[in-house]
Coordinates of C-alpha atoms and ligand atoms in Angstrom, one line a residue:
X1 CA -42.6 -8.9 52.2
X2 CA -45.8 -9.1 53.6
X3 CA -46.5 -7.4 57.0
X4 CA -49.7 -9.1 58.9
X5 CA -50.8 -8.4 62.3
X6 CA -52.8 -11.5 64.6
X7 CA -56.1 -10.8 64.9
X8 CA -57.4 -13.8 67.4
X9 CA -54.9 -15.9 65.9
X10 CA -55.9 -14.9 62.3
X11 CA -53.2 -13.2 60.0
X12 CA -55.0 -9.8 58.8
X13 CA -52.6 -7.9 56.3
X14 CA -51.5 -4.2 57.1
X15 CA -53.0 -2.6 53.6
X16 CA -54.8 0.3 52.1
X17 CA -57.0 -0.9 49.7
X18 CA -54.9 0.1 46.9
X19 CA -52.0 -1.4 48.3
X20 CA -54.7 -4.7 48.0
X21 CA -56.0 -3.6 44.6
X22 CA -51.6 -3.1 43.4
X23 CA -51.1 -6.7 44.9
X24 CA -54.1 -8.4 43.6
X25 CA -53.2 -7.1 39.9
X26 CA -49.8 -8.8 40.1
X27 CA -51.0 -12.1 41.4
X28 CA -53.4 -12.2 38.5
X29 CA -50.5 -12.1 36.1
X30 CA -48.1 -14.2 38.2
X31 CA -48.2 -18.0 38.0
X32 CA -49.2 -20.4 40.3
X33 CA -52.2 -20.0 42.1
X34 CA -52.8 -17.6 45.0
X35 CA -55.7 -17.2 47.4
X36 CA -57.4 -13.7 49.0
X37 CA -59.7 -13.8 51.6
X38 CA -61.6 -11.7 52.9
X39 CA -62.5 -12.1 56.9
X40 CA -65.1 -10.1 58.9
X41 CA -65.6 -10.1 62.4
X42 CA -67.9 -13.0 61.2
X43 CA -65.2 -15.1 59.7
X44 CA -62.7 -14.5 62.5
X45 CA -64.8 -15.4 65.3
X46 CA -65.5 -18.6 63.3
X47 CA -62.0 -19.3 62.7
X48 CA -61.2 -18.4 66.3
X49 CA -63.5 -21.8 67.5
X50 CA -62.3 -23.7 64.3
X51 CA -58.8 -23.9 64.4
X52 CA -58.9 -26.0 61.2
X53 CA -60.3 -23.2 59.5
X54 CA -57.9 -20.8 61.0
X55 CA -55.5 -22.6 59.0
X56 CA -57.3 -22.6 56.3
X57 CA -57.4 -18.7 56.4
X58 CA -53.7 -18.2 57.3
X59 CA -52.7 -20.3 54.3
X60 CA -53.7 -17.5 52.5
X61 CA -51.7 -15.0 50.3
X62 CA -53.8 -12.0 51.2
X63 CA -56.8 -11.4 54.1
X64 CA -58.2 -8.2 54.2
X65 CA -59.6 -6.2 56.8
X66 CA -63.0 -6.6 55.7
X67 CA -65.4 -5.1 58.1
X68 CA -65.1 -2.3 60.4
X69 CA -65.4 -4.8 63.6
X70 CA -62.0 -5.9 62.3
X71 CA -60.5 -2.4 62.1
X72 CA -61.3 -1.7 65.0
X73 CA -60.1 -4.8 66.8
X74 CA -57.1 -4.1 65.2
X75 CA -56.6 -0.6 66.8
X76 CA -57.8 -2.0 70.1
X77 CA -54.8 -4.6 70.4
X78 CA -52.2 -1.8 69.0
X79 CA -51.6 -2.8 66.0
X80 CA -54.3 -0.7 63.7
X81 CA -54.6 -1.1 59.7
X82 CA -54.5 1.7 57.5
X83 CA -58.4 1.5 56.4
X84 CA -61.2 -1.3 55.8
X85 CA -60.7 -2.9 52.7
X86 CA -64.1 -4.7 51.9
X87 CA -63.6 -7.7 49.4
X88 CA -66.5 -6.3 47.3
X89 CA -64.7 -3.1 46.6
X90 CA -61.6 -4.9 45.9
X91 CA -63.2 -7.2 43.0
X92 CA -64.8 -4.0 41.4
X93 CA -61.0 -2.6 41.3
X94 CA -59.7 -5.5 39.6
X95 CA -62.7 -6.4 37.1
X96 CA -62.2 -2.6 36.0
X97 CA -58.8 -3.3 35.3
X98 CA -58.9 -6.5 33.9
X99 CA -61.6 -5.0 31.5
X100 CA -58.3 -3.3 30.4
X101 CA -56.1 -6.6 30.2
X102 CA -58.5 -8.4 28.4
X103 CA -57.7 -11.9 31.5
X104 CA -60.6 -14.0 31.7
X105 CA -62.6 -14.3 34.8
X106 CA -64.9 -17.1 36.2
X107 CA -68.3 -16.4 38.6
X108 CA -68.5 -19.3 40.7
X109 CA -71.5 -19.4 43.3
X110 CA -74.4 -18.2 44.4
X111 CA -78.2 -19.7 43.3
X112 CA -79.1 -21.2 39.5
X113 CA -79.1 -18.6 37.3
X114 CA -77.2 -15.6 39.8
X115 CA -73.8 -15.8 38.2
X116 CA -75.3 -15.5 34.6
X117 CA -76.9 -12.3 35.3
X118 CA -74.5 -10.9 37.2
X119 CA -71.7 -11.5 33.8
X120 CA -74.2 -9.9 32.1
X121 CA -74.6 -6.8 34.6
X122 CA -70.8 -6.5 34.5
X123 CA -70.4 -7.1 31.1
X124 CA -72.8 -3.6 30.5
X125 CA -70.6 -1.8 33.0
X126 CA -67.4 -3.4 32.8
X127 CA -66.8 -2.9 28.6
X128 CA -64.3 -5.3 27.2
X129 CA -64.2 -7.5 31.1
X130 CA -64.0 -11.1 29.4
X131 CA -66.4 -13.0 31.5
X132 CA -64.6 -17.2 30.6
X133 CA -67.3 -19.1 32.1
X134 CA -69.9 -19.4 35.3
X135 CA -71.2 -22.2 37.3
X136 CA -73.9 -22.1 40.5
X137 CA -73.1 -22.5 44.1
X138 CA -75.2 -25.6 44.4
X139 CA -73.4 -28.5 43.6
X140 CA -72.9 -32.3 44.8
X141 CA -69.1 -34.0 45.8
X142 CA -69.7 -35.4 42.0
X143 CA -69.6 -32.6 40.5
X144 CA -67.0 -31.0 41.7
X145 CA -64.6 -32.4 39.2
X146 CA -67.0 -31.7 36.5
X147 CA -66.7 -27.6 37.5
X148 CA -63.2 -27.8 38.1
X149 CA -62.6 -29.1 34.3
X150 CA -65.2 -26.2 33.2
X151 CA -62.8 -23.7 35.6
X152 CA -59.8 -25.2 33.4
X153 CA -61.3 -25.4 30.2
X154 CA -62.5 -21.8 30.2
X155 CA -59.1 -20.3 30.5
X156 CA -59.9 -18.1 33.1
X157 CA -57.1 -16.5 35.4
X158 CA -59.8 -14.8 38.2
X159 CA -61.6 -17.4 39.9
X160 CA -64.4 -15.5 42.3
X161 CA -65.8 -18.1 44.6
X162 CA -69.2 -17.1 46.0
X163 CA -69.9 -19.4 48.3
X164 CA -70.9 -18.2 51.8
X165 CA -67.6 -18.6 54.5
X166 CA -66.3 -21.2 55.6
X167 CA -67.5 -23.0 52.1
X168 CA -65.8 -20.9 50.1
X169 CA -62.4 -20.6 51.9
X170 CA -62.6 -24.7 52.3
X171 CA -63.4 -25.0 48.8
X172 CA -60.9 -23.0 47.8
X173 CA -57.7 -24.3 49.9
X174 CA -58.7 -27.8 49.2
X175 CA -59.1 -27.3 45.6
X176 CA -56.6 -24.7 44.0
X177 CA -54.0 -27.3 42.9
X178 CA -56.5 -28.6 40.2
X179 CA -57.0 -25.2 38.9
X180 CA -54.6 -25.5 35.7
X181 CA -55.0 -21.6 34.5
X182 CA -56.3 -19.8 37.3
X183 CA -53.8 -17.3 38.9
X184 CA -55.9 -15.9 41.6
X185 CA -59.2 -17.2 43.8
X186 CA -60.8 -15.0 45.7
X187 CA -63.4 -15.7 48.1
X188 CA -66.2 -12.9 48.0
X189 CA -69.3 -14.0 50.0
X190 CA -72.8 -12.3 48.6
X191 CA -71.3 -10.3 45.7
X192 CA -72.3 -12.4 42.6
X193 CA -75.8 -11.7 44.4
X194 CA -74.5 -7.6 44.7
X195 CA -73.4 -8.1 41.2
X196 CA -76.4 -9.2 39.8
X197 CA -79.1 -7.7 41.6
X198 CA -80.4 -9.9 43.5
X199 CA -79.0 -8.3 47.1
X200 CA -78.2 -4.7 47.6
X201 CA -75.3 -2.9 48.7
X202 CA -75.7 -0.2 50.8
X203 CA -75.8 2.8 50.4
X204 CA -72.5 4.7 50.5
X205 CA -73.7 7.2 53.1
X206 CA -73.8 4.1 55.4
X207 CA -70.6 2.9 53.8
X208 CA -68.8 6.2 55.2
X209 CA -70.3 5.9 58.7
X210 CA -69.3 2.2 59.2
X211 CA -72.2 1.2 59.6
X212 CA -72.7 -1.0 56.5
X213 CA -73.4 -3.9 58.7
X214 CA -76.7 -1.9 60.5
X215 CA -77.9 -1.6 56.8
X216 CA -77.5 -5.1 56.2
X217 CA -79.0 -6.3 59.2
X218 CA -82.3 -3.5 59.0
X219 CA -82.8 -5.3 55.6
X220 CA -82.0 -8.7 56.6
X221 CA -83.2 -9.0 60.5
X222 CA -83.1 -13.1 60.0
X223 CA -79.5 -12.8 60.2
X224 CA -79.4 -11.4 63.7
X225 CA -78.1 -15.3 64.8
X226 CA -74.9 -14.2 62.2
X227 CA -74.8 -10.3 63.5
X228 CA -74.5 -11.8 67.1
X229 CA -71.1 -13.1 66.1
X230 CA -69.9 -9.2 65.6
X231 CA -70.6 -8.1 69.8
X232 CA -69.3 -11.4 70.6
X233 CA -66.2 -10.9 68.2
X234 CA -65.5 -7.5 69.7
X235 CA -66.1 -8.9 73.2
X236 CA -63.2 -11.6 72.8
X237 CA -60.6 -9.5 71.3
X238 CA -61.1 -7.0 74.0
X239 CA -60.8 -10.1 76.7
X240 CA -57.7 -11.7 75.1
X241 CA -56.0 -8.2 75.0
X242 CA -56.6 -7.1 79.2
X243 CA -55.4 -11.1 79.7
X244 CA -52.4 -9.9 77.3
X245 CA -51.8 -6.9 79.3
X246 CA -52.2 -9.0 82.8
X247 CA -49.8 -11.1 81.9
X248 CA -47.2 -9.0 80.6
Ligands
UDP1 N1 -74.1 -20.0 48.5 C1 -73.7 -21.0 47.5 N2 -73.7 -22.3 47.9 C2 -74.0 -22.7 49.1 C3 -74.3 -21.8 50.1 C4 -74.3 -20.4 49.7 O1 -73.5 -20.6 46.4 O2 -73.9 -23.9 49.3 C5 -74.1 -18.6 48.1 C6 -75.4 -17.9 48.4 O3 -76.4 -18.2 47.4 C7 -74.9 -16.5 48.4 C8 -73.5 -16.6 48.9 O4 -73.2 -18.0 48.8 O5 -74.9 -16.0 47.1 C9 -73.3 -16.2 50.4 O6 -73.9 -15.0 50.6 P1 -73.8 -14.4 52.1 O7 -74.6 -13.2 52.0 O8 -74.0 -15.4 53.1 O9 -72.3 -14.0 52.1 P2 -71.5 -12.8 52.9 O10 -71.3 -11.8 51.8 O11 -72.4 -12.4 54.0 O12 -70.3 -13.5 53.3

């Protein structure tokens, strides 16, 4: 039973990451396709003004607390999650034990030629992971069909989609009933680009202090227009909750 807690009208699941990590592994190996997502105070706030894609999200079978704007909403309205569980770490958790499984996995996204170095950069430090096949993020309507029958041919059972939100959440809910083999789709943002070297992480000090989206945005200052959506986020949860509080 899954236990999920509103987070502006987004289902946010109640998990440790390796609660997440437990769950993942078994929808891998259970059939029928299910979805993770991954929301950040990014993702919410877009699905908060999109209620389309707030559906979209809560069709889910997993959304984790990704980013620390989200755990601490969550405490804020009462309801607080046991600990951020970012989407990146949780792919690294099940590629290292899929490595062990031998399941195939498929890199979907990201710019021409991202996903093939990033199977290669996994393939050194995941021994054994069975990379099945990769495709780019940049793609017309006509080809969709084309990378879905490549997704199916390949065998795979992980699908990552690495798409950028909402493309990747919309990708995924409207196509997962085509996907003949896959067992689980996850969508994961920037990490073939994490994966392959082409972005950085960072660093685990900043990791540990929260503060992983200050590093991101120090590297990245073009972004501010997307880190504006993390004060406004916090703003609105902390508005809905005194209107809550008003009213009860
Ligand atoms: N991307 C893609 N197709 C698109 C738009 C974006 O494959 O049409 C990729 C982009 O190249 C990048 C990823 O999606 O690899 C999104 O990265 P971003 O850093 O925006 O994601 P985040 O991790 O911040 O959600």
């Amino acid at each position: 039973m899954r236990s999920t807690i509103d987070i502006l009208g987004v289902k946010i699941d109640k998990i440790s990451a390796g609660y997440a990590l437990r769950k993942a592994e078994q929808m891998v190996r259970t059939p029928g396709v299910s979805t993770i997502f991954t929301p950040n105070p990014e993702i919410v706030m877009a699905a908060y003004e999109e209620p389309e894609f707030k559906e979209i999200l809560n069709s889910a079978d997993m959304c984790t607390p990704d980013g620390i704007g989200v755990v601490y909403a969550a405490k804020i309205i009462g309801t607080p999650v046991p600990e951020r569980v970012a989407g990146f770490d949780l792919v690294c958790g099940l590629l290292d034990s899929l490595r062990k499984t031998g399941e195939g996995v498929f890199l979907f996204g990201a710019k021409p030629g991202v996903a093939e170095a990033a199977r290669d950069k996994l393939c050194e430090k995941y021994t054994g992971l069975n990379i099945a096949g990769t495709h780019n993020g940049y793609f017309s309507d006509e080809d969709n069909d084309k990378i879905i029958k490549e997704i199916n041919e390949s065998g795979a059972k992980l699908l990552l989609v690495c798409l950028g939100a909402p493309k990747q959440e919309k990708w995924i809910y409207t196509n997962k009933d085509k996907l003949e083999n896959v067992t689980l789709c996850m969508g994961v943002g920037g990490a073939l680009d994490v994966f392959a070297g082409v972005a950085k992480r960072a660093p685990e000090i900043f990791i540990k202090c929260n503060l992983e989206w200050f590093y991101r945005f120090c590297k990245n200052p073009s972004r501010l227009g997307r880190f504006a959506a993390l004060p406004k986020f916090m703003l609105t949860v902390c508005k809905n909750e005194k209107n809550k509080r008003s009213f009860s």
